Amino acid sequence: MPRKAQQRGKKKMDPAAMEYYFAPLEGNTGYVYRNVHYRFFPETDRYYTPFVAPNHTLRFRTKEMDDIDPAHNAGVPLVPQVLSNRSQECLWAIRELAQMGYKEVNLNLGCPVPTVARKRRGSGMLKYTQELDAFLEEVFEGVEGTGTAVSVKTRLGTDSTEEAEGLIGIYNRYPISELTVHPRSQKDMYKGTPDYDAFAAVLCKSRIPIVYNGNIFTGEDRDRLLERFPQVRKIMAGRGVLADPALIRVLKGGPALQKAELRAFHDALLDAYKKTLPGTNVVIGRMKEFWHYTGTLFPEGEKLRKEIRKARDLGAYEAAVRVLMSSVPMNGSYSGQ
Ligand SMILES: Cc1cc2nc3c(=O)[nH]c(=O)nc-3n(C[C@H](O)[C@H](O)[C@H](O)COP(=O)(O)O)c2cc1C
């Protein structure tokens, strides 16, 4: 890739002034979580919903409706995400979301989960380039003139990131409002490091504003990214924010997470889940997901983290959290494991 082309006229901007989005994470960043997170960490520029997947019934599932309902998301800067490979169902969902007041809808072309990908959806659709092209053509024809922006979140291939160049050729044909790129293929799942060379090729060739996504877990990760790609202006972070809910504030030059703050965030989240989720087991399950990521901030607390994982009732769960928070130093960081 001609390095000059990548760098042309692109000066590094103050990283604190960049925009940072919280990635959609099914099972973690539902509306209850997003509301509590935004209350504590309003530095987040934008949230994305985990995908809704319309089908021939042309009805959102109850759980999907709950998540996208504007009444459940008041005041939170939110973009709903749609997973589909059928243009008519996708257009139905986009129109419904537009009627709810959403100005932008994001298309999921990145989900690597095998059950999804096998059906040629998410990143499983990327290698069927003719189908992808026809799908995008019909979707963009359908939204033309409606005023609804359509953005895309994509991996860079189904089998390999070598598919990237072909993909960007397709994406460039459509008025995609923003292209969030996770530089891995479906087959890569979350293994290894993102393919920065493939990302360089996309950045160089894209006519669409690019959002970088993948393995930004700390300020140092962000700095390394900007060292190579000073023209990046927008970053989407997922697992890193789940682990350290203050990550976006830190990336914007704000203070690091404090233990007391994490405690307050945890308690507010637990409280909100108790009020909205059906039954203790579901609440505990959701909080164990929380600790799967945030527990990595407490590397010396493995025994207590195990107790949290084993907890069968709220009493045992809350006792283990209390001891972890009061007796173990918060000195670790998430590394993608
Ligand atoms: C548990 C989990 C659920 C996810 N759910 C979604 C989803 O619904 N939609 C989507 O576009 N990406 C989803 N992703 C992918 C993330 O949005 C993100 O692209 C990925 O984690 C890489 O970013 P990160 O390295 O900052 O975490 C999910 C990832 C994980 C780990």
Short mmCIF file of C-alpha atoms and ligand atoms in Angstrom, two decimals:
data_model
loop_
_atom_site.label_atom_id
_atom_site.label_comp_id
_atom_site.label_asym_id
_atom_site.label_seq_id
_atom_site.Cartn_x
_atom_site.Cartn_y
_atom_site.Cartn_z
CA MET A 1 0.00 0.00 0.00
CA PRO A 2 1.55 3.36 -0.90
CA ARG A 3 2.15 4.80 2.50
CA LYS A 4 1.95 8.32 1.10
CA ALA A 5 -1.63 7.81 -0.03
CA GLN A 6 -2.66 6.75 3.46
CA GLN A 7 -1.05 9.73 5.07
CA ARG A 8 -1.99 12.36 2.49
CA GLY A 9 -3.09 15.52 4.22
CA LYS A 10 -3.90 13.58 7.38
CA LYS A 11 -2.51 15.03 10.56
CA LYS A 12 -2.95 13.28 13.86
CA MET A 13 -5.62 15.05 15.90
CA ASP A 14 -5.69 15.42 19.66
CA PRO A 15 -6.75 11.89 20.70
CA ALA A 16 -8.81 13.36 23.52
CA ALA A 17 -10.93 15.23 20.95
CA MET A 18 -11.70 12.12 18.90
CA GLU A 19 -15.05 10.37 19.01
CA TYR A 20 -15.42 7.09 20.87
CA TYR A 21 -18.31 4.69 20.44
CA PHE A 22 -19.33 1.81 22.69
CA ALA A 23 -19.64 -1.33 20.55
CA PRO A 24 -22.76 -3.49 20.63
CA LEU A 25 -22.24 -6.63 22.72
CA GLU A 26 -25.16 -9.04 22.79
CA GLY A 27 -25.83 -10.32 26.31
CA ASN A 28 -23.99 -7.39 27.88
CA THR A 29 -24.96 -3.97 26.53
CA GLY A 30 -28.73 -4.13 26.57
CA TYR A 31 -30.76 -1.05 27.45
CA VAL A 32 -30.51 -1.51 31.22
CA TYR A 33 -26.72 -1.63 31.04
CA ARG A 34 -26.53 1.29 28.58
CA ASN A 35 -28.67 3.53 30.77
CA VAL A 36 -26.60 2.87 33.88
CA HIS A 37 -23.34 3.17 31.94
CA TYR A 38 -24.31 6.51 30.38
CA ARG A 39 -25.37 7.87 33.77
CA PHE A 40 -21.91 7.12 35.19
CA PHE A 41 -19.82 7.67 32.05
CA PRO A 42 -21.50 10.31 29.87
CA GLU A 43 -18.28 10.74 27.85
CA THR A 44 -19.44 7.94 25.53
CA ASP A 45 -20.28 9.55 22.18
CA ARG A 46 -22.55 6.82 20.94
CA TYR A 47 -23.94 3.42 21.81
CA TYR A 48 -25.07 0.70 19.40
CA THR A 49 -27.74 -1.84 20.25
CA PRO A 50 -26.92 -5.52 19.93
CA PHE A 51 -28.50 -6.57 16.63
CA VAL A 52 -32.19 -7.06 16.02
CA ALA A 53 -32.80 -9.74 13.39
CA PRO A 54 -36.03 -9.19 11.46
CA ASN A 55 -37.66 -12.17 9.78
CA HIS A 56 -40.64 -12.89 7.52
CA THR A 57 -43.14 -12.14 10.34
CA LEU A 58 -42.15 -8.46 10.13
CA ARG A 59 -42.42 -8.10 13.88
CA PHE A 60 -39.69 -7.44 16.38
CA ARG A 61 -39.38 -10.04 19.12
CA THR A 62 -40.45 -8.85 22.58
CA LYS A 63 -36.83 -8.80 23.78
CA GLU A 64 -35.76 -6.79 20.72
CA MET A 65 -38.64 -4.34 21.11
CA ASP A 66 -37.74 -3.85 24.75
CA ASP A 67 -34.19 -2.98 23.80
CA ILE A 68 -34.95 -0.53 21.00
CA ASP A 69 -38.05 1.08 22.54
CA PRO A 70 -37.27 4.84 22.63
CA ALA A 71 -38.93 5.03 26.06
CA HIS A 72 -36.19 2.72 27.38
CA ASN A 73 -33.41 4.77 25.83
CA ALA A 74 -34.38 8.35 26.57
CA GLY A 75 -31.41 10.70 26.43
CA VAL A 76 -28.90 8.01 25.43
CA PRO A 77 -27.17 8.62 22.06
CA LEU A 78 -28.12 5.37 20.38
CA VAL A 79 -27.90 3.72 16.98
CA PRO A 80 -29.94 0.53 16.52
CA GLN A 81 -28.33 -2.33 14.64
CA VAL A 82 -30.00 -4.72 12.20
CA LEU A 83 -28.75 -8.16 11.13
CA SER A 84 -30.28 -9.40 7.90
CA ASN A 85 -29.42 -10.67 4.44
CA ARG A 86 -32.89 -10.08 3.01
CA SER A 87 -33.36 -6.57 1.75
CA GLN A 88 -37.16 -6.42 2.18
CA GLU A 89 -37.05 -7.56 5.82
CA CYS A 90 -34.13 -5.25 6.45
CA LEU A 91 -35.97 -2.30 4.89
CA TRP A 92 -39.02 -3.07 6.98
CA ALA A 93 -36.85 -2.89 10.12
CA ILE A 94 -35.16 0.33 9.00
CA ARG A 95 -38.54 1.98 8.36
CA GLU A 96 -39.89 0.87 11.73
CA LEU A 97 -36.80 2.23 13.48
CA ALA A 98 -37.05 5.50 11.55
CA GLN A 99 -40.65 5.84 12.69
CA MET A 100 -39.49 5.43 16.27
CA GLY A 101 -37.28 8.46 15.69
CA TYR A 102 -33.89 6.90 14.98
CA LYS A 103 -31.91 8.94 12.44
CA GLU A 104 -29.35 6.23 11.71
CA VAL A 105 -29.51 2.46 11.48
CA ASN A 106 -26.43 0.24 11.47
CA LEU A 107 -26.14 -2.93 9.37
CA ASN A 108 -24.32 -5.87 10.93
CA LEU A 109 -21.87 -7.43 8.46
CA GLY A 110 -19.48 -8.48 11.17
CA CYS A 111 -21.07 -11.09 13.44
CA PRO A 112 -18.71 -14.12 13.39
CA VAL A 113 -20.87 -16.52 15.43
CA PRO A 114 -20.97 -19.75 13.37
CA THR A 115 -24.74 -20.27 13.67
CA VAL A 116 -25.24 -16.78 12.19
CA ALA A 117 -22.42 -16.92 9.64
CA ARG A 118 -23.48 -20.32 8.31
CA LYS A 119 -26.75 -18.73 7.23
CA ARG A 120 -24.76 -16.17 5.18
CA ARG A 121 -25.53 -13.45 7.65
CA GLY A 122 -23.16 -11.09 9.49
CA SER A 123 -19.58 -11.78 8.41
CA GLY A 124 -20.79 -15.02 6.77
CA MET A 125 -22.26 -12.87 4.00
CA LEU A 126 -18.98 -11.20 3.05
CA LYS A 127 -17.68 -13.90 0.73
CA TYR A 128 -20.90 -13.96 -1.29
CA THR A 129 -20.02 -10.69 -2.91
CA GLN A 130 -22.77 -10.73 -5.56
CA GLU A 131 -25.44 -11.33 -2.93
CA LEU A 132 -23.90 -8.65 -0.74
CA ASP A 133 -23.82 -6.16 -3.59
CA ALA A 134 -27.46 -6.89 -4.56
CA PHE A 135 -28.55 -6.65 -0.91
CA LEU A 136 -26.87 -3.26 -0.45
CA GLU A 137 -28.24 -2.00 -3.75
CA GLU A 138 -31.82 -2.85 -2.72
CA VAL A 139 -31.41 -1.47 0.78
CA PHE A 140 -29.95 1.83 -0.39
CA GLU A 141 -32.55 2.15 -3.14
CA GLY A 142 -35.20 1.59 -0.49
CA VAL A 143 -33.92 4.25 1.91
CA GLU A 144 -33.15 6.84 -0.75
CA GLY A 145 -34.80 10.13 0.03
CA THR A 146 -36.08 9.00 3.44
CA GLY A 147 -33.44 10.89 5.39
CA THR A 148 -32.40 7.81 7.36
CA ALA A 149 -28.63 7.31 7.43
CA VAL A 150 -27.42 3.75 7.05
CA SER A 151 -24.02 2.82 8.46
CA VAL A 152 -22.25 -0.54 8.29
CA LYS A 153 -20.19 -2.48 10.81
CA THR A 154 -18.03 -5.05 9.04
CA ARG A 155 -15.27 -7.59 9.38
CA LEU A 156 -12.87 -7.85 6.46
CA GLY A 157 -13.83 -11.22 5.06
CA THR A 158 -15.46 -14.55 5.73
CA ASP A 159 -12.50 -16.88 5.14
CA SER A 160 -9.68 -14.34 5.07
CA THR A 161 -8.97 -10.64 5.33
CA GLU A 162 -7.67 -10.92 1.76
CA GLU A 163 -11.30 -10.35 0.84
CA ALA A 164 -10.96 -6.76 2.12
CA GLU A 165 -10.06 -5.09 -1.17
CA GLY A 166 -13.06 -6.60 -2.96
CA LEU A 167 -15.33 -5.58 -0.11
CA ILE A 168 -14.26 -1.97 -0.04
CA GLY A 169 -14.87 -1.86 -3.82
CA ILE A 170 -18.49 -2.84 -3.09
CA TYR A 171 -19.00 -0.59 -0.08
CA ASN A 172 -17.67 2.41 -1.99
CA ARG A 173 -20.60 2.15 -4.40
CA TYR A 174 -23.16 3.01 -1.72
CA PRO A 175 -23.88 6.12 0.39
CA ILE A 176 -22.90 4.34 3.63
CA SER A 177 -22.80 7.04 6.29
CA GLU A 178 -19.96 5.43 8.28
CA LEU A 179 -18.05 2.17 7.96
CA THR A 180 -16.91 0.59 11.21
CA VAL A 181 -14.12 -1.85 10.43
CA HIS A 182 -13.08 -4.74 12.64
CA PRO A 183 -10.00 -5.98 10.77
CA ARG A 184 -10.46 -9.71 11.24
CA SER A 185 -12.22 -12.36 9.15
CA GLN A 186 -15.12 -14.48 10.36
CA LYS A 187 -12.73 -17.44 10.66
CA ASP A 188 -10.42 -15.40 12.92
CA MET A 189 -13.17 -15.00 15.53
CA TYR A 190 -11.21 -13.03 18.20
CA LYS A 191 -7.87 -14.78 17.80
CA GLY A 192 -4.54 -12.99 17.57
CA THR A 193 -4.26 -9.33 16.72
CA PRO A 194 -6.36 -7.45 14.18
CA ASP A 195 -4.92 -7.39 10.65
CA TYR A 196 -3.55 -3.87 10.49
CA ASP A 197 -2.29 -4.27 6.91
CA ALA A 198 -5.79 -5.11 5.74
CA PHE A 199 -7.07 -2.11 7.69
CA ALA A 200 -4.43 0.08 5.98
CA ALA A 201 -5.71 -1.04 2.58
CA VAL A 202 -9.30 -0.19 3.51
CA LEU A 203 -8.37 3.17 4.98
CA CYS A 204 -6.50 4.02 1.83
CA LYS A 205 -9.28 3.02 -0.56
CA SER A 206 -12.43 3.93 1.35
CA ARG A 207 -14.55 6.87 0.27
CA ILE A 208 -16.65 6.33 3.39
CA PRO A 209 -15.71 7.77 6.80
CA ILE A 210 -14.05 4.95 8.75
CA VAL A 211 -14.47 4.00 12.41
CA TYR A 212 -11.75 1.69 13.72
CA ASN A 213 -12.79 -1.24 15.96
CA GLY A 214 -10.75 -3.99 17.58
CA ASN A 215 -8.55 -4.65 20.63
CA ILE A 216 -8.53 -1.12 22.04
CA PHE A 217 -8.31 -2.01 25.72
CA THR A 218 -6.08 0.80 27.05
CA GLY A 219 -4.80 4.26 26.18
CA GLU A 220 -1.55 2.63 25.00
CA ASP A 221 -3.47 0.48 22.52
CA ARG A 222 -5.09 3.62 21.15
CA ASP A 223 -1.72 5.43 20.95
CA ARG A 224 -0.17 2.53 19.02
CA LEU A 225 -3.09 2.58 16.59
CA LEU A 226 -2.71 6.31 16.00
CA GLU A 227 1.05 5.97 15.59
CA ARG A 228 0.40 3.89 12.47
CA PHE A 229 -2.91 5.46 11.45
CA PRO A 230 -2.84 9.14 12.45
CA GLN A 231 -5.84 9.82 10.21
CA VAL A 232 -8.22 7.76 12.37
CA ARG A 233 -10.81 10.05 13.95
CA LYS A 234 -13.30 7.63 15.44
CA ILE A 235 -12.84 4.49 17.49
CA MET A 236 -15.38 1.93 18.61
CA ALA A 237 -14.44 -0.11 21.67
CA GLY A 238 -16.29 -3.10 23.09
CA ARG A 239 -14.70 -5.61 25.46
CA GLY A 240 -12.28 -3.01 26.81
CA VAL A 241 -15.20 -0.84 27.98
CA LEU A 242 -16.98 -3.84 29.48
CA ALA A 243 -13.82 -4.54 31.51
CA ASP A 244 -13.12 -0.92 32.45
CA PRO A 245 -16.36 1.05 32.16
CA ALA A 246 -14.36 4.32 32.39
CA LEU A 247 -12.19 3.47 29.36
CA ILE A 248 -13.77 6.05 27.04
CA ARG A 249 -13.34 8.78 29.67
CA VAL A 250 -9.69 7.76 30.00
CA LEU A 251 -9.23 7.79 26.21
CA LYS A 252 -10.60 11.34 26.29
CA GLY A 253 -7.94 12.37 28.79
CA GLY A 254 -10.09 11.97 31.92
CA PRO A 255 -9.28 10.26 35.21
CA ALA A 256 -8.79 6.51 35.60
CA LEU A 257 -11.51 4.36 37.13
CA GLN A 258 -11.62 4.49 40.93
CA LYS A 259 -12.58 1.47 42.99
CA ALA A 260 -15.36 3.34 44.79
CA GLU A 261 -16.73 4.43 41.43
CA LEU A 262 -16.68 0.87 40.11
CA ARG A 263 -18.46 -0.23 43.27
CA ALA A 264 -21.16 2.40 42.76
CA PHE A 265 -21.51 1.46 39.07
CA HIS A 266 -21.75 -2.23 39.95
CA ASP A 267 -24.38 -1.59 42.63
CA ALA A 268 -26.46 0.59 40.31
CA LEU A 269 -26.28 -2.07 37.58
CA LEU A 270 -27.22 -4.88 39.96
CA ASP A 271 -30.10 -2.80 41.26
CA ALA A 272 -31.34 -2.02 37.75
CA TYR A 273 -31.14 -5.70 36.73
CA LYS A 274 -33.03 -6.73 39.89
CA LYS A 275 -35.81 -4.33 38.89
CA THR A 276 -36.06 -5.42 35.25
CA LEU A 277 -34.90 -9.01 34.76
CA PRO A 278 -37.23 -11.96 35.42
CA GLY A 279 -35.77 -13.77 38.41
CA THR A 280 -32.62 -14.04 40.49
CA ASN A 281 -30.90 -16.59 38.25
CA VAL A 282 -31.06 -14.28 35.27
CA VAL A 283 -29.75 -11.38 37.38
CA ILE A 284 -26.84 -13.45 38.69
CA GLY A 285 -26.09 -14.74 35.18
CA ARG A 286 -25.92 -11.19 33.84
CA MET A 287 -23.64 -10.07 36.69
CA LYS A 288 -21.33 -13.04 36.09
CA GLU A 289 -21.00 -11.81 32.49
CA PHE A 290 -20.04 -8.42 33.95
CA TRP A 291 -17.32 -10.02 36.08
CA HIS A 292 -16.03 -12.07 33.17
CA TYR A 293 -14.60 -8.78 31.87
CA THR A 294 -14.30 -6.51 34.92
CA GLY A 295 -12.74 -9.31 37.00
CA THR A 296 -9.57 -8.91 34.92
CA LEU A 297 -8.97 -5.60 36.72
CA PHE A 298 -8.36 -7.71 39.87
CA PRO A 299 -5.64 -10.18 38.82
CA GLU A 300 -4.83 -11.02 42.45
CA GLY A 301 -8.44 -11.93 43.20
CA GLU A 302 -8.74 -15.20 41.27
CA LYS A 303 -10.11 -17.11 44.28
CA LEU A 304 -12.87 -14.57 44.85
CA ARG A 305 -13.63 -14.37 41.14
CA LYS A 306 -14.15 -18.12 41.24
CA GLU A 307 -16.56 -17.64 44.14
CA ILE A 308 -18.49 -15.13 42.05
CA ARG A 309 -18.59 -17.62 39.16
CA LYS A 310 -19.87 -20.33 41.52
CA ALA A 311 -22.47 -18.19 43.33
CA ARG A 312 -25.96 -19.70 43.17
CA ASP A 313 -27.86 -17.04 45.10
CA LEU A 314 -27.65 -13.30 45.52
CA GLY A 315 -26.37 -13.57 49.10
CA ALA A 316 -23.31 -15.60 48.04
CA TYR A 317 -22.81 -13.38 45.02
CA GLU A 318 -22.94 -10.12 46.96
CA ALA A 319 -20.70 -11.45 49.73
CA ALA A 320 -18.00 -12.50 47.23
CA VAL A 321 -18.19 -9.10 45.48
CA ARG A 322 -17.95 -7.26 48.81
CA VAL A 323 -14.77 -9.11 49.80
CA LEU A 324 -13.23 -8.75 46.33
CA MET A 325 -13.87 -5.02 46.26
CA SER A 326 -12.67 -4.38 49.79
CA SER A 327 -9.59 -6.59 49.94
CA VAL A 328 -8.10 -6.96 46.46
CA PRO A 329 -6.20 -4.19 44.66
CA MET A 330 -7.61 -3.01 41.33
CA ASN A 331 -4.37 -3.02 39.35
CA GLY A 332 -4.95 -5.14 36.25
CA SER A 333 -6.20 -4.60 32.74
CA TYR A 334 -8.13 -6.60 30.18
CA SER A 335 -6.04 -8.23 27.49
CA GLY A 336 -8.63 -9.87 25.25
CA GLN A 337 -8.48 -13.31 26.91
C1 LIG B 1 -20.21 -11.18 23.68
C2 LIG B 1 -20.14 -10.37 22.42
C3 LIG B 1 -21.32 -9.97 21.79
C4 LIG B 1 -21.27 -9.21 20.60
N1 LIG B 1 -22.44 -8.78 20.00
C5 LIG B 1 -22.37 -8.02 18.87
C6 LIG B 1 -23.55 -7.51 18.23
O1 LIG B 1 -24.70 -7.75 18.64
N2 LIG B 1 -23.38 -6.76 17.11
C7 LIG B 1 -22.14 -6.47 16.60
O2 LIG B 1 -22.03 -5.76 15.59
N3 LIG B 1 -21.04 -6.91 17.20
C8 LIG B 1 -21.11 -7.66 18.31
N4 LIG B 1 -19.95 -8.07 18.92
C9 LIG B 1 -18.67 -7.59 18.38
C10 LIG B 1 -18.25 -6.29 19.08
O3 LIG B 1 -19.17 -5.25 18.82
C11 LIG B 1 -16.85 -5.82 18.63
O4 LIG B 1 -16.86 -5.65 17.24
C12 LIG B 1 -15.77 -6.83 19.00
O5 LIG B 1 -15.87 -7.20 20.36
C13 LIG B 1 -14.38 -6.25 18.72
O6 LIG B 1 -14.19 -5.05 19.43
P1 LIG B 1 -13.34 -5.02 20.81
O7 LIG B 1 -12.00 -5.66 20.51
O8 LIG B 1 -13.25 -3.56 21.14
O9 LIG B 1 -14.12 -5.82 21.80
C14 LIG B 1 -20.00 -8.85 20.06
C15 LIG B 1 -18.83 -9.28 20.70
C16 LIG B 1 -18.87 -10.02 21.86
C17 LIG B 1 -17.57 -10.43 22.52
#
